[in-house]
CSV table of C-alpha atoms and ligand atoms in Angstrom, one decimal:
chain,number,residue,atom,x,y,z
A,1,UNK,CA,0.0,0.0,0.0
A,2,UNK,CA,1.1,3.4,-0.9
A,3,UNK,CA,2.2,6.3,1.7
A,4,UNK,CA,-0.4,8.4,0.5
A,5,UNK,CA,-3.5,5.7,0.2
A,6,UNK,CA,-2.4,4.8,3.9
A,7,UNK,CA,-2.5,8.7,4.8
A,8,UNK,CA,-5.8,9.0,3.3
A,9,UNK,CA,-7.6,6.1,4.8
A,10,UNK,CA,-6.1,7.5,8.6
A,11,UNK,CA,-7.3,10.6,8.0
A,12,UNK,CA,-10.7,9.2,6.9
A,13,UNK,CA,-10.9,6.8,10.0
A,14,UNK,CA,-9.9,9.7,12.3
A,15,UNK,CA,-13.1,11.6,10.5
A,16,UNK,CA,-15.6,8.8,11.1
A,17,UNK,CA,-14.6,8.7,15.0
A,18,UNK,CA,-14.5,12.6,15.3
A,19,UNK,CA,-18.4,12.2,13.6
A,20,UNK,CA,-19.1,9.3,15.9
A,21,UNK,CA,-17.9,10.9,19.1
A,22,UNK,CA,-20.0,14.2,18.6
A,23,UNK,CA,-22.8,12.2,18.1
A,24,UNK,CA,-22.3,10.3,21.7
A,25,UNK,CA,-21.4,14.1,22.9
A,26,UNK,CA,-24.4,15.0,21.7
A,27,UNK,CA,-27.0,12.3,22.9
A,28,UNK,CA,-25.8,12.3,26.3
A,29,UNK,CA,-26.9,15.7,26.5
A,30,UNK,CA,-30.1,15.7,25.1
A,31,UNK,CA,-32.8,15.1,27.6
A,32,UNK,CA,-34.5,11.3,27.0
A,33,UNK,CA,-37.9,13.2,26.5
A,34,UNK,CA,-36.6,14.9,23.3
A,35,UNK,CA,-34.6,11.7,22.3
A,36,UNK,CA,-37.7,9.7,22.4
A,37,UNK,CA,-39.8,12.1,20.6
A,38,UNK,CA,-37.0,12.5,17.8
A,39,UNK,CA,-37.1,8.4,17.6
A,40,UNK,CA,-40.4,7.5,17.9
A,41,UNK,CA,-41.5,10.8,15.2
A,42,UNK,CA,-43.5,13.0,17.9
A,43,UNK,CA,-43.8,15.1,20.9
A,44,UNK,CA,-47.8,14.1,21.3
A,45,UNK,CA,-45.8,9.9,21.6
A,46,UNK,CA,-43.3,11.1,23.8
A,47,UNK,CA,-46.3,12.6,26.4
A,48,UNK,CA,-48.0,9.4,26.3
A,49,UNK,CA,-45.8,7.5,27.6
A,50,UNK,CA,-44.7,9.7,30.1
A,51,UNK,CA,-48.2,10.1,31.5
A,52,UNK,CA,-49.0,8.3,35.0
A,53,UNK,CA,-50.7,4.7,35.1
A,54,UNK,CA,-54.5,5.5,36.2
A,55,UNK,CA,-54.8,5.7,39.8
A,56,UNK,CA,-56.1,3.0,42.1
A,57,UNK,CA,-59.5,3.0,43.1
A,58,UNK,CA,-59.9,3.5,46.7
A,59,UNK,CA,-60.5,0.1,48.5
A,60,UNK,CA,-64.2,0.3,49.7
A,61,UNK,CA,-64.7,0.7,46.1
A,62,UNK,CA,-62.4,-2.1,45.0
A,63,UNK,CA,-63.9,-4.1,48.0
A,64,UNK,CA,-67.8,-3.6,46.6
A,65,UNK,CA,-66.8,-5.4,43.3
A,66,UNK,CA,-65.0,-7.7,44.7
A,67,UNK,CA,-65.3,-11.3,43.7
A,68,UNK,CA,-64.3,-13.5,46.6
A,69,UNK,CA,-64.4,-16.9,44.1
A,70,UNK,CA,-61.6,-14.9,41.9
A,71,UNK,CA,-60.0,-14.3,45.3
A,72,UNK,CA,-59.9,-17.7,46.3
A,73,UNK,CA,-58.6,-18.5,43.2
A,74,UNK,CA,-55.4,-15.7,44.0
A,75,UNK,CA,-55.0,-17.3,47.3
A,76,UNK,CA,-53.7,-20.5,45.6
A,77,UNK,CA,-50.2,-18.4,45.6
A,78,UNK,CA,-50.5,-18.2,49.5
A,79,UNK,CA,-50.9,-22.4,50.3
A,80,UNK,CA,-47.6,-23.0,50.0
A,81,UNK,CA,-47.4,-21.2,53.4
A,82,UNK,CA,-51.3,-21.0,54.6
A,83,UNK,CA,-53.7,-23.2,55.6
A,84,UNK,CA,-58.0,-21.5,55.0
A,85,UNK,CA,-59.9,-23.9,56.9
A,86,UNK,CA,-61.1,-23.6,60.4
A,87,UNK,CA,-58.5,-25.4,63.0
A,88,UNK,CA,-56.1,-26.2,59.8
A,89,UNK,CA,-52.4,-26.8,60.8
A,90,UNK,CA,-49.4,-24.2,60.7
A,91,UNK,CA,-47.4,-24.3,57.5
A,92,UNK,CA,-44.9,-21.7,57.1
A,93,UNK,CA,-47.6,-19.0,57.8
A,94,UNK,CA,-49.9,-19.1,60.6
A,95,UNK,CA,-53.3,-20.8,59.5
A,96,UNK,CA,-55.8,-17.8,57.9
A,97,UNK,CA,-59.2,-19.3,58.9
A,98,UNK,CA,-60.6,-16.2,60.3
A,99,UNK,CA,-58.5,-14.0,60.1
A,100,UNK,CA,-60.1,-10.5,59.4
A,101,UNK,CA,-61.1,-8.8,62.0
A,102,UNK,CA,-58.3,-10.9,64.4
A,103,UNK,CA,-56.0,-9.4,66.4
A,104,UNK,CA,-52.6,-9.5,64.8
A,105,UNK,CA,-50.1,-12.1,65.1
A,106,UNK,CA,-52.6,-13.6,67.4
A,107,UNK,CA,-52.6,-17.5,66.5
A,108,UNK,CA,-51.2,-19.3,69.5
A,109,UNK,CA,-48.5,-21.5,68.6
A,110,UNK,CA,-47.3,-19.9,65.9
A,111,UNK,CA,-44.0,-18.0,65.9
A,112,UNK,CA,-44.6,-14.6,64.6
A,113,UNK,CA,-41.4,-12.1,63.8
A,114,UNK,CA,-40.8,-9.1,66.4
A,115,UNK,CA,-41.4,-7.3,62.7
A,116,UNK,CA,-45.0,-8.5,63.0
A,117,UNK,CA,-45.5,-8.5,66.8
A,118,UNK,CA,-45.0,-4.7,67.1
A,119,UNK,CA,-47.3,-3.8,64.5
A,120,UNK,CA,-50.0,-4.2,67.0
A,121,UNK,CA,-54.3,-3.5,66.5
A,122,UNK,CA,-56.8,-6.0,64.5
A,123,UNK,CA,-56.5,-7.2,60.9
A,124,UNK,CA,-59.2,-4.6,59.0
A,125,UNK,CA,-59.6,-4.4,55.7
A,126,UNK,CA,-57.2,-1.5,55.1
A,127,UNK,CA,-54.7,-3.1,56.9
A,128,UNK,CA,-54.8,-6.1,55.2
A,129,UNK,CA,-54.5,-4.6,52.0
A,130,UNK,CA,-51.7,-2.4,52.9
A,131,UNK,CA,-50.2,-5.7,54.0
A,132,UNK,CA,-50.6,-8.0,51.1
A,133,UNK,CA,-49.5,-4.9,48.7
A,134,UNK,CA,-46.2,-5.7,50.2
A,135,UNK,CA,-45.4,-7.5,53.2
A,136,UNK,CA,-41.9,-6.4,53.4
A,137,UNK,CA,-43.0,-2.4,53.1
A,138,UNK,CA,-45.6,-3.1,55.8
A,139,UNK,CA,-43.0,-4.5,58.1
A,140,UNK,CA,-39.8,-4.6,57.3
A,141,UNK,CA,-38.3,-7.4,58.8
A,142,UNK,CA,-41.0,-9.7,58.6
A,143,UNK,CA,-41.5,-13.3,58.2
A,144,UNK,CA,-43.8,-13.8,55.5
A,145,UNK,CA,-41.5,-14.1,52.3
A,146,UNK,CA,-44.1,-13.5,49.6
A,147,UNK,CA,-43.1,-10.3,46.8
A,148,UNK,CA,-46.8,-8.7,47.2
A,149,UNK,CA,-49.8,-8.4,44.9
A,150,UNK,CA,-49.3,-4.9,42.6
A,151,UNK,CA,-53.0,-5.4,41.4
A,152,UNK,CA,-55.2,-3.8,43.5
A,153,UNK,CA,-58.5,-5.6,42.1
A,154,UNK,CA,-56.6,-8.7,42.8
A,155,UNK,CA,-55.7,-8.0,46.2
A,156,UNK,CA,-59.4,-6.7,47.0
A,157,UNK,CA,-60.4,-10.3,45.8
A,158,UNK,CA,-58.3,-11.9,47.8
A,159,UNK,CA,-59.9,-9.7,51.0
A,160,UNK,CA,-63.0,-10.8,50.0
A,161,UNK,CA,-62.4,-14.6,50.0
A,162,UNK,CA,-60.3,-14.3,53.1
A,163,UNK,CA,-63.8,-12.6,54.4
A,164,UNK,CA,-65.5,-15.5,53.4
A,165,UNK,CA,-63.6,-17.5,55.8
A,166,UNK,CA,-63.9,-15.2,59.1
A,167,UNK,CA,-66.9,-15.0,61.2
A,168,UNK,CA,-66.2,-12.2,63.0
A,169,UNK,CA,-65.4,-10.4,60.3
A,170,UNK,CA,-66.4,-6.3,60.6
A,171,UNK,CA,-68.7,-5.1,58.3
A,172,UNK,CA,-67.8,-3.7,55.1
A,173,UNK,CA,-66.9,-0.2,54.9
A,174,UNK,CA,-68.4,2.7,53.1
A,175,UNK,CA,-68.0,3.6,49.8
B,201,HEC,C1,-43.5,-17.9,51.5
B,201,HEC,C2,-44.5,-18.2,52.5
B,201,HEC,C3,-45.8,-17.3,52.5
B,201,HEC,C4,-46.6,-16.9,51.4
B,201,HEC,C5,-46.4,-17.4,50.0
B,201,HEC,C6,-47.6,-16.1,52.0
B,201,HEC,N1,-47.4,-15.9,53.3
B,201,HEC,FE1,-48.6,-14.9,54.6
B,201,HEC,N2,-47.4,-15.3,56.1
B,201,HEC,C7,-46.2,-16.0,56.0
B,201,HEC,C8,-45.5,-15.9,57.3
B,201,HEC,C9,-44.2,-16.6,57.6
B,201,HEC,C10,-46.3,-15.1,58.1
B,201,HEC,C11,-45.9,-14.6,59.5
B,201,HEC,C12,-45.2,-13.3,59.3
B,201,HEC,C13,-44.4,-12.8,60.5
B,201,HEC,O1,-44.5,-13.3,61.6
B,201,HEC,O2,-43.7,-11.8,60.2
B,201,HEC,C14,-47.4,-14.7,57.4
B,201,HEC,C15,-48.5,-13.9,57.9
B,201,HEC,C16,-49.6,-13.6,57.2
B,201,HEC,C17,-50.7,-12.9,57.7
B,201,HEC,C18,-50.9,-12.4,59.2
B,201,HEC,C19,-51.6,-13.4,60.0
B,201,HEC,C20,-51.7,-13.2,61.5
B,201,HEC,O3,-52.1,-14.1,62.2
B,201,HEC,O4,-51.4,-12.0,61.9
B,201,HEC,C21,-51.7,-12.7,56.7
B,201,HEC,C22,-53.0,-12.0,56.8
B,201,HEC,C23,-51.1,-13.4,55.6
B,201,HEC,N3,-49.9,-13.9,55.9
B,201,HEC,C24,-51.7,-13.4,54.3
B,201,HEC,C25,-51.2,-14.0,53.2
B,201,HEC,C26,-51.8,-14.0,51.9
B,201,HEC,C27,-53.2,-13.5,51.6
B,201,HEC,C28,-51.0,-14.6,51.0
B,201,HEC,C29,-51.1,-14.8,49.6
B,201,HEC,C30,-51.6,-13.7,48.8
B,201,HEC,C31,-49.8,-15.0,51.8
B,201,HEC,N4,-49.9,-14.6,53.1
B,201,HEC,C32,-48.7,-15.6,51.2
B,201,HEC,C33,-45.8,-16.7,54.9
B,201,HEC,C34,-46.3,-16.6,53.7
């Protein structure tokens, strides 16, 4: 290869990475709104997707169109640790036959965590929903390995079968 071909293709390489490295400069200062409105061909696109996921319905809402057969259907994910039927055996979890309106981590015999024990007052509906949202936000240090239920449909169903199950269950509250 020639001196000057050689030259020519060096100085062309060193052109292409000059290009290339503005363009890095470049994106890494553009805001990801813009970005993403340059890609996807629109600002209205952009603002879509940045707009907020609708908001949860408040529970005595979610409770009144609850479906406690759907619920029991949810709580399949809890048997691995609970037990639903009245006098059923400890698993991992204490047993859950009656368990709204209880006091918590009542159950005698079963071992609760300090996490749980200091939580203190009965299980209503809120605070069971709060709870099943995400145990580990609820009370950090708790026992109960389980992730949560995001849904909040879902985790009103689950209320509502777990209400199916408890006799002294409070009434529902107001909408
Ligand atoms: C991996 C095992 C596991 C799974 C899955 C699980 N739990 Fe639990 N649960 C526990 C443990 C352990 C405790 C005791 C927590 C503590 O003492 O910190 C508990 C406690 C509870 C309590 C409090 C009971 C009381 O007597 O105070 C409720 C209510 C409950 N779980 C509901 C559920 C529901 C509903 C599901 C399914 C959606 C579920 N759990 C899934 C292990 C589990």
């Amino acid at each position: 290869m020639s001196m000057i071909i050689q030259k020519l293709l060096a100085g062309a390489l060193f052109a292409l990475m000059l290009i290339k490295g503005m363009d890095l400069i470049i994106d890494s200062f553009m805001p990801v709104e813009v970005e993403r409105a340059a890609s996807t061909g629109g600002a209205a696109e952009a603002a879509t997707a940045a707009a907020p996921a609708a908001p949860e319905k408040p529970l005595p809402v979610r409770l009144a169109s609850a479906d406690a057969k759907k619920g029991e259907d949810v709580a399949k994910k809890c048997q691995s640790c609970h037990t639903f039927n009245q006098g059923g055996p400890t698993r991992v979890g204490p047993n859950l036959f009656g368990v709204v309106g209880r006091a918590k981590a009542s159950l005698a015999g079963f071992a609760y965590s300090d996490a749980l024990k200091k939580v203190g007052g009965d299980w209503t509906y809120d605070e069971l929903d709060k709870w099943i949202a995400k145990p580990t936000s609820y009370a950090p240090g708790t026992k109960m390995a389980f992730a949560g239920i995001a849904d909040g449909q879902e985790r009103a169903d689950v209320i509502a079968y777990l209400r199916s199950i408890s006799p002294q269950a409070p009434p529902l509250p107001q909408q």
